[in-house]
mmCIF file with all atom_site columns, C-alpha atoms in Angstrom:
data_model
loop_
_atom_site.group_PDB
_atom_site.id
_atom_site.type_symbol
_atom_site.label_atom_id
_atom_site.label_alt_id
_atom_site.label_comp_id
_atom_site.label_asym_id
_atom_site.label_entity_id
_atom_site.label_seq_id
_atom_site.pdbx_PDB_ins_code
_atom_site.Cartn_x
_atom_site.Cartn_y
_atom_site.Cartn_z
_atom_site.occupancy
_atom_site.B_iso_or_equiv
_atom_site.pdbx_formal_charge
_atom_site.auth_seq_id
_atom_site.auth_comp_id
_atom_site.auth_asym_id
_atom_site.auth_atom_id
_atom_site.pdbx_PDB_model_num
ATOM 1   C CA . GLN A 1 1   ? -14.037 11.679  3.510   1.00 50.00 ? 21  GLN A CA 1
ATOM 2   C CA . VAL A 1 2   ? -14.927 8.221   2.297   1.00 68.00 ? 22  VAL A CA 1
ATOM 3   C CA . GLN A 1 3   ? -12.625 7.815   -0.665  1.00 81.00 ? 23  GLN A CA 1
ATOM 4   C CA . PRO A 1 4   ? -9.054  7.232   0.460   1.00 90.00 ? 24  PRO A CA 1
ATOM 5   C CA . VAL A 1 5   ? -6.226  9.371   -0.861  1.00 94.00 ? 25  VAL A CA 1
ATOM 6   C CA . GLU A 1 6   ? -2.871  7.754   -1.498  1.00 97.00 ? 26  GLU A CA 1
ATOM 7   C CA . SER A 1 7   ? 0.402   9.688   -1.451  1.00 97.00 ? 27  SER A CA 1
ATOM 8   C CA . GLY A 1 8   ? 4.139   9.274   -1.063  1.00 98.00 ? 28  GLY A CA 1
ATOM 9   C CA . GLY A 1 9   ? 5.075   7.754   -4.389  1.00 98.00 ? 29  GLY A CA 1
ATOM 10  C CA . GLY A 1 10  ? 8.014   8.879   -6.471  1.00 98.00 ? 30  GLY A CA 1
ATOM 11  C CA . SER A 1 11  ? 11.086  7.809   -8.383  1.00 98.00 ? 31  SER A CA 1
ATOM 12  C CA . VAL A 1 12  ? 13.968  6.072   -6.656  1.00 98.00 ? 32  VAL A CA 1
ATOM 13  C CA . GLN A 1 13  ? 16.930  3.945   -7.573  1.00 98.00 ? 33  GLN A CA 1
ATOM 14  C CA . ALA A 1 14  ? 16.974  0.257   -6.814  1.00 98.00 ? 34  ALA A CA 1
ATOM 15  C CA . GLY A 1 15  ? 17.785  -0.299  -3.175  1.00 98.00 ? 35  GLY A CA 1
ATOM 16  C CA . GLY A 1 16  ? 16.069  2.892   -2.117  1.00 98.00 ? 36  GLY A CA 1
ATOM 17  C CA . SER A 1 17  ? 13.052  3.418   0.100   1.00 98.00 ? 37  SER A CA 1
ATOM 18  C CA . LEU A 1 18  ? 9.680   5.094   -0.097  1.00 98.00 ? 38  LEU A CA 1
ATOM 19  C CA . SER A 1 19  ? 6.959   5.589   2.456   1.00 98.00 ? 39  SER A CA 1
ATOM 20  C CA . LEU A 1 20  ? 3.396   5.534   1.186   1.00 98.00 ? 40  LEU A CA 1
ATOM 21  C CA . SER A 1 21  ? 0.428   6.893   3.067   1.00 98.00 ? 41  SER A CA 1
ATOM 22  C CA . CYS A 1 22  ? -3.302  6.539   2.662   1.00 96.00 ? 42  CYS A CA 1
ATOM 23  C CA . GLU A 1 23  ? -5.627  9.029   4.307   1.00 94.00 ? 43  GLU A CA 1
ATOM 24  C CA . GLY A 1 24  ? -9.337  8.837   4.801   1.00 84.00 ? 44  GLY A CA 1
ATOM 25  C CA . ASN A 1 25  ? -11.093 9.095   8.127   1.00 78.00 ? 45  ASN A CA 1
ATOM 26  C CA . GLU A 1 26  ? -14.086 6.920   7.394   1.00 79.00 ? 46  GLU A CA 1
ATOM 27  C CA . PHE A 1 27  ? -12.000 4.552   5.346   1.00 78.00 ? 47  PHE A CA 1
ATOM 28  C CA . ILE A 1 28  ? -9.369  3.997   8.004   1.00 81.00 ? 48  ILE A CA 1
ATOM 29  C CA . THR A 1 29  ? -11.820 3.556   10.852  1.00 82.00 ? 49  THR A CA 1
ATOM 30  C CA . GLY A 1 30  ? -14.639 1.870   8.984   1.00 83.00 ? 50  GLY A CA 1
ATOM 31  C CA . TYR A 1 31  ? -13.102 -1.389  7.892   1.00 87.00 ? 51  TYR A CA 1
ATOM 32  C CA . TYR A 1 32  ? -11.619 -4.283  9.823   1.00 90.00 ? 52  TYR A CA 1
ATOM 33  C CA . CYS A 1 33  ? -9.087  -5.224  7.186   1.00 95.00 ? 53  CYS A CA 1
ATOM 34  C CA . LEU A 1 34  ? -7.143  -2.779  5.002   1.00 96.00 ? 54  LEU A CA 1
ATOM 35  C CA . ALA A 1 35  ? -4.867  -3.506  2.095   1.00 97.00 ? 55  ALA A CA 1
ATOM 36  C CA . TRP A 1 36  ? -2.303  -2.106  -0.286  1.00 98.00 ? 56  TRP A CA 1
ATOM 37  C CA . SER A 1 37  ? -2.255  -3.334  -3.854  1.00 98.00 ? 57  SER A CA 1
ATOM 38  C CA . ARG A 1 38  ? -0.322  -2.299  -6.946  1.00 98.00 ? 58  ARG A CA 1
ATOM 39  C CA . GLN A 1 39  ? -0.666  -2.359  -10.664 1.00 98.00 ? 59  GLN A CA 1
ATOM 40  C CA . ALA A 1 40  ? 2.209   -2.246  -13.096 1.00 95.00 ? 60  ALA A CA 1
ATOM 41  C CA . PRO A 1 41  ? 1.622   -1.021  -16.660 1.00 89.00 ? 61  PRO A CA 1
ATOM 42  C CA . GLY A 1 42  ? 0.115   -3.767  -18.751 1.00 93.00 ? 62  GLY A CA 1
ATOM 43  C CA . LYS A 1 43  ? -0.378  -6.067  -15.787 1.00 96.00 ? 63  LYS A CA 1
ATOM 44  C CA . GLU A 1 44  ? -3.238  -6.942  -13.500 1.00 96.00 ? 64  GLU A CA 1
ATOM 45  C CA . ARG A 1 45  ? -3.480  -5.385  -10.091 1.00 97.00 ? 65  ARG A CA 1
ATOM 46  C CA . GLU A 1 46  ? -2.020  -7.539  -7.325  1.00 97.00 ? 66  GLU A CA 1
ATOM 47  C CA . GLY A 1 47  ? -2.412  -7.418  -3.589  1.00 97.00 ? 67  GLY A CA 1
ATOM 48  C CA . VAL A 1 48  ? 0.753   -6.483  -1.729  1.00 98.00 ? 68  VAL A CA 1
ATOM 49  C CA . ALA A 1 49  ? -0.047  -6.415  1.975   1.00 98.00 ? 69  ALA A CA 1
ATOM 50  C CA . THR A 1 50  ? -2.936  -6.460  4.426   1.00 98.00 ? 70  THR A CA 1
ATOM 51  C CA . ILE A 1 51  ? -3.465  -5.514  8.053   1.00 97.00 ? 71  ILE A CA 1
ATOM 52  C CA . ASP A 1 52  ? -6.464  -6.428  10.165  1.00 95.00 ? 72  ASP A CA 1
ATOM 53  C CA . GLY A 1 53  ? -8.040  -4.903  13.231  1.00 91.00 ? 73  GLY A CA 1
ATOM 54  C CA . ASN A 1 54  ? -5.858  -7.013  15.501  1.00 93.00 ? 74  ASN A CA 1
ATOM 55  C CA . GLY A 1 55  ? -2.723  -5.781  13.815  1.00 93.00 ? 75  GLY A CA 1
ATOM 56  C CA . ARG A 1 56  ? -2.019  -8.995  12.002  1.00 97.00 ? 76  ARG A CA 1
ATOM 57  C CA . THR A 1 57  ? -0.205  -8.416  8.753   1.00 98.00 ? 77  THR A CA 1
ATOM 58  C CA . ARG A 1 58  ? 0.238   -10.427 5.600   1.00 98.00 ? 78  ARG A CA 1
ATOM 59  C CA . TYR A 1 59  ? 2.498   -9.896  2.611   1.00 98.00 ? 79  TYR A CA 1
ATOM 60  C CA . ILE A 1 60  ? 3.033   -11.410 -0.756  1.00 98.00 ? 80  ILE A CA 1
ATOM 61  C CA . ASP A 1 61  ? 6.262   -13.381 -0.927  1.00 98.00 ? 81  ASP A CA 1
ATOM 62  C CA . SER A 1 62  ? 8.035   -10.914 -3.200  1.00 97.00 ? 82  SER A CA 1
ATOM 63  C CA . VAL A 1 63  ? 7.881   -8.100  -0.619  1.00 98.00 ? 83  VAL A CA 1
ATOM 64  C CA . LYS A 1 64  ? 8.319   -10.026 2.624   1.00 98.00 ? 84  LYS A CA 1
ATOM 65  C CA . GLY A 1 65  ? 11.161  -8.625  4.670   1.00 98.00 ? 85  GLY A CA 1
ATOM 66  C CA . ARG A 1 66  ? 11.203  -5.420  2.620   1.00 98.00 ? 86  ARG A CA 1
ATOM 67  C CA . PHE A 1 67  ? 7.768   -3.830  3.066   1.00 98.00 ? 87  PHE A CA 1
ATOM 68  C CA . ILE A 1 68  ? 5.960   -2.978  6.284   1.00 98.00 ? 88  ILE A CA 1
ATOM 69  C CA . ILE A 1 69  ? 2.262   -2.179  6.443   1.00 98.00 ? 89  ILE A CA 1
ATOM 70  C CA . SER A 1 70  ? 0.943   -0.255  9.426   1.00 97.00 ? 90  SER A CA 1
ATOM 71  C CA . LYS A 1 71  ? -2.042  1.744   10.530  1.00 94.00 ? 91  LYS A CA 1
ATOM 72  C CA . ASP A 1 72  ? -2.024  4.922   12.588  1.00 91.00 ? 92  ASP A CA 1
ATOM 73  C CA . ASN A 1 73  ? -5.416  5.241   14.222  1.00 87.00 ? 93  ASN A CA 1
ATOM 74  C CA . ALA A 1 74  ? -4.610  8.643   15.684  1.00 88.00 ? 94  ALA A CA 1
ATOM 75  C CA . LYS A 1 75  ? -3.659  10.130  12.333  1.00 90.00 ? 95  LYS A CA 1
ATOM 76  C CA . LYS A 1 76  ? -6.216  8.026   10.467  1.00 90.00 ? 96  LYS A CA 1
ATOM 77  C CA . THR A 1 77  ? -3.650  6.766   7.985   1.00 94.00 ? 97  THR A CA 1
ATOM 78  C CA . LEU A 1 78  ? -2.670  3.463   6.457   1.00 96.00 ? 98  LEU A CA 1
ATOM 79  C CA . ASN A 1 79  ? 1.021   3.291   5.673   1.00 97.00 ? 99  ASN A CA 1
ATOM 80  C CA . LEU A 1 80  ? 3.382   1.198   3.612   1.00 98.00 ? 100 LEU A CA 1
ATOM 81  C CA . GLN A 1 81  ? 7.101   1.472   4.261   1.00 98.00 ? 101 GLN A CA 1
ATOM 82  C CA . MET A 1 82  ? 8.965   0.108   1.269   1.00 98.00 ? 102 MET A CA 1
ATOM 83  C CA . ASN A 1 83  ? 12.657  -0.675  1.594   1.00 98.00 ? 103 ASN A CA 1
ATOM 84  C CA . SER A 1 84  ? 15.225  -2.284  -0.685  1.00 98.00 ? 104 SER A CA 1
ATOM 85  C CA . LEU A 1 85  ? 13.067  -1.404  -3.638  1.00 98.00 ? 105 LEU A CA 1
ATOM 86  C CA . LYS A 1 86  ? 13.451  -3.297  -6.893  1.00 98.00 ? 106 LYS A CA 1
ATOM 87  C CA . PRO A 1 87  ? 12.472  -2.303  -10.437 1.00 97.00 ? 107 PRO A CA 1
ATOM 88  C CA . GLU A 1 88  ? 9.707   -4.907  -10.318 1.00 97.00 ? 108 GLU A CA 1
ATOM 89  C CA . ASP A 1 89  ? 8.111   -2.954  -7.466  1.00 98.00 ? 109 ASP A CA 1
ATOM 90  C CA . SER A 1 90  ? 7.244   -0.176  -9.910  1.00 98.00 ? 110 SER A CA 1
ATOM 91  C CA . GLY A 1 91  ? 3.582   0.569   -10.438 1.00 98.00 ? 111 GLY A CA 1
ATOM 92  C CA . THR A 1 92  ? 0.632   2.481   -9.107  1.00 98.00 ? 112 THR A CA 1
ATOM 93  C CA . TYR A 1 93  ? -0.122  1.684   -5.496  1.00 98.00 ? 113 TYR A CA 1
ATOM 94  C CA . TYR A 1 94  ? -3.620  1.742   -4.063  1.00 97.00 ? 114 TYR A CA 1
ATOM 95  C CA . CYS A 1 95  ? -5.193  1.343   -0.655  1.00 96.00 ? 115 CYS A CA 1
ATOM 96  C CA . ALA A 1 96  ? -8.586  -0.198  -0.082  1.00 94.00 ? 116 ALA A CA 1
ATOM 97  C CA . ALA A 1 97  ? -10.562 -2.324  2.278   1.00 93.00 ? 117 ALA A CA 1
ATOM 98  C CA . CYS A 1 98  ? -9.555  -5.961  1.901   1.00 95.00 ? 118 CYS A CA 1
ATOM 99  C CA . GLY A 1 99  ? -11.305 -7.672  -0.956  1.00 92.00 ? 119 GLY A CA 1
ATOM 100 C CA . THR A 1 100 ? -12.623 -4.490  -2.520  1.00 92.00 ? 120 THR A CA 1
ATOM 101 C CA . THR A 1 101 ? -11.703 -2.575  -5.656  1.00 93.00 ? 121 THR A CA 1
ATOM 102 C CA . PRO A 1 102 ? -9.694  0.572   -4.949  1.00 93.00 ? 122 PRO A CA 1
ATOM 103 C CA . THR A 1 103 ? -11.502 3.832   -5.596  1.00 91.00 ? 123 THR A CA 1
ATOM 104 C CA . GLY A 1 104 ? -8.625  6.260   -5.108  1.00 91.00 ? 124 GLY A CA 1
ATOM 105 C CA . GLN A 1 105 ? -6.267  7.640   -7.722  1.00 94.00 ? 125 GLN A CA 1
ATOM 106 C CA . GLY A 1 106 ? -3.307  5.731   -6.379  1.00 97.00 ? 126 GLY A CA 1
ATOM 107 C CA . THR A 1 107 ? 0.258   6.915   -6.069  1.00 98.00 ? 127 THR A CA 1
ATOM 108 C CA . GLN A 1 108 ? 2.932   6.054   -8.609  1.00 98.00 ? 128 GLN A CA 1
ATOM 109 C CA . VAL A 1 109 ? 6.198   4.359   -7.751  1.00 98.00 ? 129 VAL A CA 1
ATOM 110 C CA . PHE A 1 110 ? 9.061   4.034   -10.201 1.00 98.00 ? 130 PHE A CA 1
ATOM 111 C CA . VAL A 1 111 ? 12.218  2.159   -9.320  1.00 98.00 ? 131 VAL A CA 1
ATOM 112 C CA . SER A 1 112 ? 15.123  2.458   -11.710 1.00 97.00 ? 132 SER A CA 1
ATOM 113 C CA . SER A 1 113 ? 17.855  -0.149  -11.982 1.00 94.00 ? 133 SER A CA 1
#
């Protein structure tokens, strides 16, 4: 399975949490750096968080302290724990190797105020 499959999205109220997952054996194990990005309706896709092979993580300022990116090598998943969600976090979330265009369908997140 080369193309990753994102899941875990849904609708929550502001302040709630969601846990996203990205599965794909070859995807998870084949790249040094993995990333989550998101795209809100009518806006360009933006990177949200990255994790490299050494476990170093990076986040955009707007999600720092609220989101946690992690990788489970045993389960072959890339995860994104999203807490204290805000309406501006709404969008379709994608996983991909760093610097590449996502090829999955994404998973939708909607945060109501």
